Short mmCIF file of C-alpha atoms and ligand atoms in Angstrom, two decimals:
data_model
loop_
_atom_site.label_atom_id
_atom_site.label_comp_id
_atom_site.label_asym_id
_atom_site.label_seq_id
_atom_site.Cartn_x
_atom_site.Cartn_y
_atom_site.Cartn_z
CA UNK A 21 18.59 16.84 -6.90
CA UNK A 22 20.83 14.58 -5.14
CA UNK A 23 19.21 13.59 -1.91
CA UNK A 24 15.95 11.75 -2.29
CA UNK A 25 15.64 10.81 0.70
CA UNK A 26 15.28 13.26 3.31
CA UNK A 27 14.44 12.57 6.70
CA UNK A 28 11.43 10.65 7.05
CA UNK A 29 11.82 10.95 11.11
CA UNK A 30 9.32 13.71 11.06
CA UNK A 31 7.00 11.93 8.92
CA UNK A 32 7.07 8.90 11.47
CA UNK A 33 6.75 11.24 14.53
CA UNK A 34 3.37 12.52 12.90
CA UNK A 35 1.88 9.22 13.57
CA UNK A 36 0.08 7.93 15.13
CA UNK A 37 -3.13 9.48 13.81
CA UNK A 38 -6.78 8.39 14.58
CA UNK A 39 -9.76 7.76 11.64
CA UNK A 40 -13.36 7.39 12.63
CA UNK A 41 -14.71 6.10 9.35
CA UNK A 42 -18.01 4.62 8.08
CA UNK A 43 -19.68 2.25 10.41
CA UNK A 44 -18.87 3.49 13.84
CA UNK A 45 -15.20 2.09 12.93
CA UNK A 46 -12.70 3.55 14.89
CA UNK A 47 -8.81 3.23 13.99
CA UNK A 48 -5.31 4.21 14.52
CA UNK A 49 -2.66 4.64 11.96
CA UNK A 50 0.97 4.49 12.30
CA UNK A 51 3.80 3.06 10.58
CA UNK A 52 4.56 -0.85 11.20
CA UNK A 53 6.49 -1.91 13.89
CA UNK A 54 8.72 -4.13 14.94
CA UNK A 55 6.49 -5.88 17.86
CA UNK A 56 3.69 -6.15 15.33
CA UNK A 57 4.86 -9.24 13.70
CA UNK A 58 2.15 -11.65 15.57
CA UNK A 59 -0.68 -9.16 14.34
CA UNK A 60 0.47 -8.91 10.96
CA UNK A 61 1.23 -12.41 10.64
CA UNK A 62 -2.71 -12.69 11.81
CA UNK A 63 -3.71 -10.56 9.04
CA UNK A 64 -2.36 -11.99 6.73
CA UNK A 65 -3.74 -15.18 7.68
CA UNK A 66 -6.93 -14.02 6.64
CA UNK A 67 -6.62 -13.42 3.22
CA UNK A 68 -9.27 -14.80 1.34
CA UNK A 69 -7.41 -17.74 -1.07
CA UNK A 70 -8.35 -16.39 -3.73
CA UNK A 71 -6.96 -13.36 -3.32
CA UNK A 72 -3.03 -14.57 -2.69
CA UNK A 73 -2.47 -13.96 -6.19
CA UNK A 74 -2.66 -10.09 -5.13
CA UNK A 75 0.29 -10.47 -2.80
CA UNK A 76 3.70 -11.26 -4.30
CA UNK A 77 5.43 -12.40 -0.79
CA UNK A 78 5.15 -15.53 1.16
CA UNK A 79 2.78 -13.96 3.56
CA UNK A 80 1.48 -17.21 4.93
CA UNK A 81 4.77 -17.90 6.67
CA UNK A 82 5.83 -16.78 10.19
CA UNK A 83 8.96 -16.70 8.79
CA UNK A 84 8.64 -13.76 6.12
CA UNK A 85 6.19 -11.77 8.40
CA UNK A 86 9.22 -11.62 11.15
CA UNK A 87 11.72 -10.97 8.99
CA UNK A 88 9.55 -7.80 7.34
CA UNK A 89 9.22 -6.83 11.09
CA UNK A 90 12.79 -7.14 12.65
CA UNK A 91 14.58 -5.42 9.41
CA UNK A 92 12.01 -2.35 8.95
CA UNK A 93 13.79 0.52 6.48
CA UNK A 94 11.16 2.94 6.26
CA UNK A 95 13.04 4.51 3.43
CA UNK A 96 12.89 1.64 1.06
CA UNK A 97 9.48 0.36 2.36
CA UNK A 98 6.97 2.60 4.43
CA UNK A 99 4.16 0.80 6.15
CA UNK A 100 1.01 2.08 7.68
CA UNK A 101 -1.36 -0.19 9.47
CA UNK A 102 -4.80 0.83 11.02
CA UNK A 103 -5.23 -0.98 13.94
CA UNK A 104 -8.30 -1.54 15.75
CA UNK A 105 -8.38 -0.79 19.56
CA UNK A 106 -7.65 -4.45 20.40
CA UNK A 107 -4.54 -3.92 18.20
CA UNK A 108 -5.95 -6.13 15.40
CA UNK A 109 -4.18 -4.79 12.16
CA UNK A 110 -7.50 -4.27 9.98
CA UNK A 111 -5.51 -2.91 7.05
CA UNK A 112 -2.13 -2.13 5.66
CA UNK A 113 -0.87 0.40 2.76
CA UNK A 114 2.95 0.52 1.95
CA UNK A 115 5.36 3.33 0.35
CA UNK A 116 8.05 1.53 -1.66
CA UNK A 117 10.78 3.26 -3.04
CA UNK A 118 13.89 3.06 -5.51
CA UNK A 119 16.10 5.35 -3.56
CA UNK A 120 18.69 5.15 -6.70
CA UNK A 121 18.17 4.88 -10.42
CA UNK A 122 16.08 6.17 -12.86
CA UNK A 123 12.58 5.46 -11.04
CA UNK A 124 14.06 7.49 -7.98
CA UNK A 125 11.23 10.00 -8.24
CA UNK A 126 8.51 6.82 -8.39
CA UNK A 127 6.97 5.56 -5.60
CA UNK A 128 5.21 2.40 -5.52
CA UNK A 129 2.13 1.96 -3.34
CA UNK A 130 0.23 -1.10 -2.46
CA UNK A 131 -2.74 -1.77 -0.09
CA UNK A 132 -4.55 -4.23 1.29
CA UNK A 133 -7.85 -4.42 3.65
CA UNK A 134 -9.16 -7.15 5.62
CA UNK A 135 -12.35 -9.03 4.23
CA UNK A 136 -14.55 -8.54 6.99
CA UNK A 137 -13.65 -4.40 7.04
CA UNK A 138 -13.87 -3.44 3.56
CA UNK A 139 -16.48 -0.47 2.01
CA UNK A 140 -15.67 1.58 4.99
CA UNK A 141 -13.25 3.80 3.68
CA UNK A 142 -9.59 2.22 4.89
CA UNK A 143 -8.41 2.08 1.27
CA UNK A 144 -9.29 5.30 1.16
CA UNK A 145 -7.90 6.85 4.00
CA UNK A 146 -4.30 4.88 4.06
CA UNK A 147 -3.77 5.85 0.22
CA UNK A 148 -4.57 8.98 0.67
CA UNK A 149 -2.24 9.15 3.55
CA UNK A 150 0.78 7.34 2.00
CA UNK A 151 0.04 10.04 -1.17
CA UNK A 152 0.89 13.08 1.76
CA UNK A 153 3.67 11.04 2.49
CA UNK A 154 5.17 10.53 -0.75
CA UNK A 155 4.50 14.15 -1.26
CA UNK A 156 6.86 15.47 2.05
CA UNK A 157 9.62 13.27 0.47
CA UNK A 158 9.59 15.03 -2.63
CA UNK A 159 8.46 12.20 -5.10
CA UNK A 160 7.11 13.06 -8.41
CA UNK A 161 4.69 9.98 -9.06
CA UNK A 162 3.54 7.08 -8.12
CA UNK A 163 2.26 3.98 -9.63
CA UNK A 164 0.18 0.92 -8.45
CA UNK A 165 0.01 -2.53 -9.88
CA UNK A 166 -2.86 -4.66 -10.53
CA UNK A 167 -4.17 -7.42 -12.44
CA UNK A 168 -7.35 -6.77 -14.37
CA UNK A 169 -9.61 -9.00 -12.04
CA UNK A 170 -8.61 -6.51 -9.19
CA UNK A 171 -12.01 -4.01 -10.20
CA UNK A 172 -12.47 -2.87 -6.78
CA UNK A 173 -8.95 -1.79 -6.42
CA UNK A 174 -8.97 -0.16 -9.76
CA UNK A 175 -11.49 1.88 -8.68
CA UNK A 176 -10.33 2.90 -5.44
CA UNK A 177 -7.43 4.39 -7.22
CA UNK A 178 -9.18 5.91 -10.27
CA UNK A 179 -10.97 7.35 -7.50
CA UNK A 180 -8.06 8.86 -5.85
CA UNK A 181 -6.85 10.05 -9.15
CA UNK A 182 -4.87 7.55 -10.29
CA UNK A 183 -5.18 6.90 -14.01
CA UNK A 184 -3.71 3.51 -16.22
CA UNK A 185 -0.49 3.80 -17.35
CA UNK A 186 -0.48 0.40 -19.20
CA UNK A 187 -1.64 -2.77 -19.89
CA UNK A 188 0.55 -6.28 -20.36
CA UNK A 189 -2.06 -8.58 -21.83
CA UNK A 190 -1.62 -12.37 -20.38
CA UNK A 191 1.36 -10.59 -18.64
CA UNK A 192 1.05 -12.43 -15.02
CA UNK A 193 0.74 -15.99 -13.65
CA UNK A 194 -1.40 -17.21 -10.66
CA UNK A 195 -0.63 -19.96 -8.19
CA UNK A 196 -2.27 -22.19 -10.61
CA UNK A 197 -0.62 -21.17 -13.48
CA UNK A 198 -3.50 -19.15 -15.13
CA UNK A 199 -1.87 -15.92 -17.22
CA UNK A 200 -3.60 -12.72 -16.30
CA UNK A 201 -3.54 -9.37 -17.55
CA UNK A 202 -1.55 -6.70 -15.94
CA UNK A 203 -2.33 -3.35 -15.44
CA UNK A 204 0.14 0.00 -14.08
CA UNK A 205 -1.98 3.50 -12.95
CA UNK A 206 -0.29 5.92 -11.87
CA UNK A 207 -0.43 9.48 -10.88
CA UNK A 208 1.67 12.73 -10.81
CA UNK A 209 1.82 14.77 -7.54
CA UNK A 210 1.74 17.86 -7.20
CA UNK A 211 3.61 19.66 -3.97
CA UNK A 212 1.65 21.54 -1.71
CA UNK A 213 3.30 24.97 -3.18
CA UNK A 214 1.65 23.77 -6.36
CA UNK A 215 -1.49 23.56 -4.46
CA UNK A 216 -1.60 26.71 -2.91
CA UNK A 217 -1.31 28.42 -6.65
CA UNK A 218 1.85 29.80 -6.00
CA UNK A 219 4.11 27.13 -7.25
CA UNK A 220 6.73 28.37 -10.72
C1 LIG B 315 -9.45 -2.93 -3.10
C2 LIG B 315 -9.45 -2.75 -1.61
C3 LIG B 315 -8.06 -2.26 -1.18
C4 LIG B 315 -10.53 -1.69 -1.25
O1 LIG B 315 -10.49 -1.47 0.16
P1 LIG B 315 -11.72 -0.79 0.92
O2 LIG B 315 -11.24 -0.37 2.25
O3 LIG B 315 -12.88 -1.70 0.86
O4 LIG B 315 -12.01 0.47 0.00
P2 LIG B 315 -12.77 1.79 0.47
O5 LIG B 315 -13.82 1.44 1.47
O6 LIG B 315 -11.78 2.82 0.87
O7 LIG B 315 -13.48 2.20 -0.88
C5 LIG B 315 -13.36 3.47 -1.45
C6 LIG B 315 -14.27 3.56 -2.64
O8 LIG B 315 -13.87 2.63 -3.65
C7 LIG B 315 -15.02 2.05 -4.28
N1 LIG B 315 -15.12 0.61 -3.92
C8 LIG B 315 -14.39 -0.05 -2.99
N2 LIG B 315 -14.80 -1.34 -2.92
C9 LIG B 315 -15.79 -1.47 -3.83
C10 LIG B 315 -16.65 -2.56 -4.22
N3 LIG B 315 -16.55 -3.76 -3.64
N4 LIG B 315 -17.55 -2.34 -5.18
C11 LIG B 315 -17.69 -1.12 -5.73
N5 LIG B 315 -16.94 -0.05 -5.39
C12 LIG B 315 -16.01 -0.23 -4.47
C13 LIG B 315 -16.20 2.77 -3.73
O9 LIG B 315 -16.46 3.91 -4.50
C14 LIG B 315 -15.71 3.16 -2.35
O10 LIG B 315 -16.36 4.24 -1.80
P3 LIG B 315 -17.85 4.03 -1.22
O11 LIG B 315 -17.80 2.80 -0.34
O12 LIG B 315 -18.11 5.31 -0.50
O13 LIG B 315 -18.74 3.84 -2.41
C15 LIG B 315 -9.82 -4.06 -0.87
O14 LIG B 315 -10.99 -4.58 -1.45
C16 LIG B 315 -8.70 -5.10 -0.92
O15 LIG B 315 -7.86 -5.14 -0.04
N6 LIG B 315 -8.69 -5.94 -1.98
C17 LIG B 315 -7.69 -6.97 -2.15
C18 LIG B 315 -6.28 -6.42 -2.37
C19 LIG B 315 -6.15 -5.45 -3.52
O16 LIG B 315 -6.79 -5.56 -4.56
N7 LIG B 315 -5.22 -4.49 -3.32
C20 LIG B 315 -4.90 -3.47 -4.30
C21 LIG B 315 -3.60 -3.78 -4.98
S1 LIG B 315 -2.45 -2.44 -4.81
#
């Protein structure tokens, strides 16, 4: 296989895609874009301090946020955001991939929800939908990082079929230089020929 990284215009054409899910809460998905700098930088914003540790980027500056924005390359970095109807971003779940080298065939998905709009099934829905992504482009796994303190997160994904992979004991360091351990799940997809039962 040569190419692994077909076209991902019809992927981003499917979008976007509206979610009623548990609460009355209404959503749209679709893949980041490049006017949604001020609501992302807004999201962001709102992450509880003691959850920074769980994102590895500057988030809290304008800066980084517009920079994500402006230079968007879907095929290293695939973002969907559900968006609330004021276009508030509520939640965000991104596709990163190698392109080259030997974890070509492994994607790498993280996720985050907003505080205030969490047990109502975002997780769920944008991991599931970056999985149906990952599976059109032809990738054979993906993994998910965590630390150990993450437990809801772990079990979103054990949920979705993700199992551990490995654990680095004392392997990360917060803001406040407390080591942590690290954990990698991962899961193998299977293609939708596999699905079907017809699959070699
Ligand atoms: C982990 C996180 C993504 C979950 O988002 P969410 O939208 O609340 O998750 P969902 O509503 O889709 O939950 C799906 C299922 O996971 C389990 N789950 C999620 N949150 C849970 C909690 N607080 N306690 C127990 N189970 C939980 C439940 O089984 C839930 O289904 P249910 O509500 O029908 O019981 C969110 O809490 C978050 O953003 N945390 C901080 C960032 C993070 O850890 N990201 C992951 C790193 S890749």
């Amino acid at each position: 296989m040569t190419d692994f990284f077909p076209p991902l215009d019809g992927i981003v054409d499917s979008y976007p895609k509206d979610f009623s899910l548990k609460e009355g809460l209404d959503v749209t998905v679709r893949p980041l874009e490049i006017g949604d700098n001020r609501a992302l930088f807004q999201f962001f914003q709102a992450v509880p301090e003691n959850e920074r540790l769980f994102i590895k980027h500057k988030v809290q500056e304008q800066q980084v946020i517009d920079g994500w924005c402006k230079h968007l390359d879907y095929e290293k970095n695939f973002p969907l955001v559900a968006m609330d109807a004021d276009g508030h971003i509520l939640a965000s779940c991104t596709l990163h991939q190698n392109g080259f080298g030997w974890k070509r065939h492994i994607g790498r998905i993280s996720v985050f929800v907003h505080a205030d709009f969490r047990r109502r099934g975002l997780a769920q829905a944008l991991v599931q939908e970056i999985m149906g992504v990952a599976r059109q482009l032809g990738l054979e796994k993906l993994e998910a990082e965590f630390v150990a303190e993450q437990k809801r997160a772990l079990r979103v994904f054990a949920l979705l079929g993700f199992s551990d992979l490995a654990t680095f004991p004392k392997y990360v360091m917060d803001m406040q230089g407390k080591h942590h351990d690290y954990l990698l799940m991962g899961i193998h997809l299977t293609t939708d020929i596999e699905y079907a039962g017809v699959g070699g």
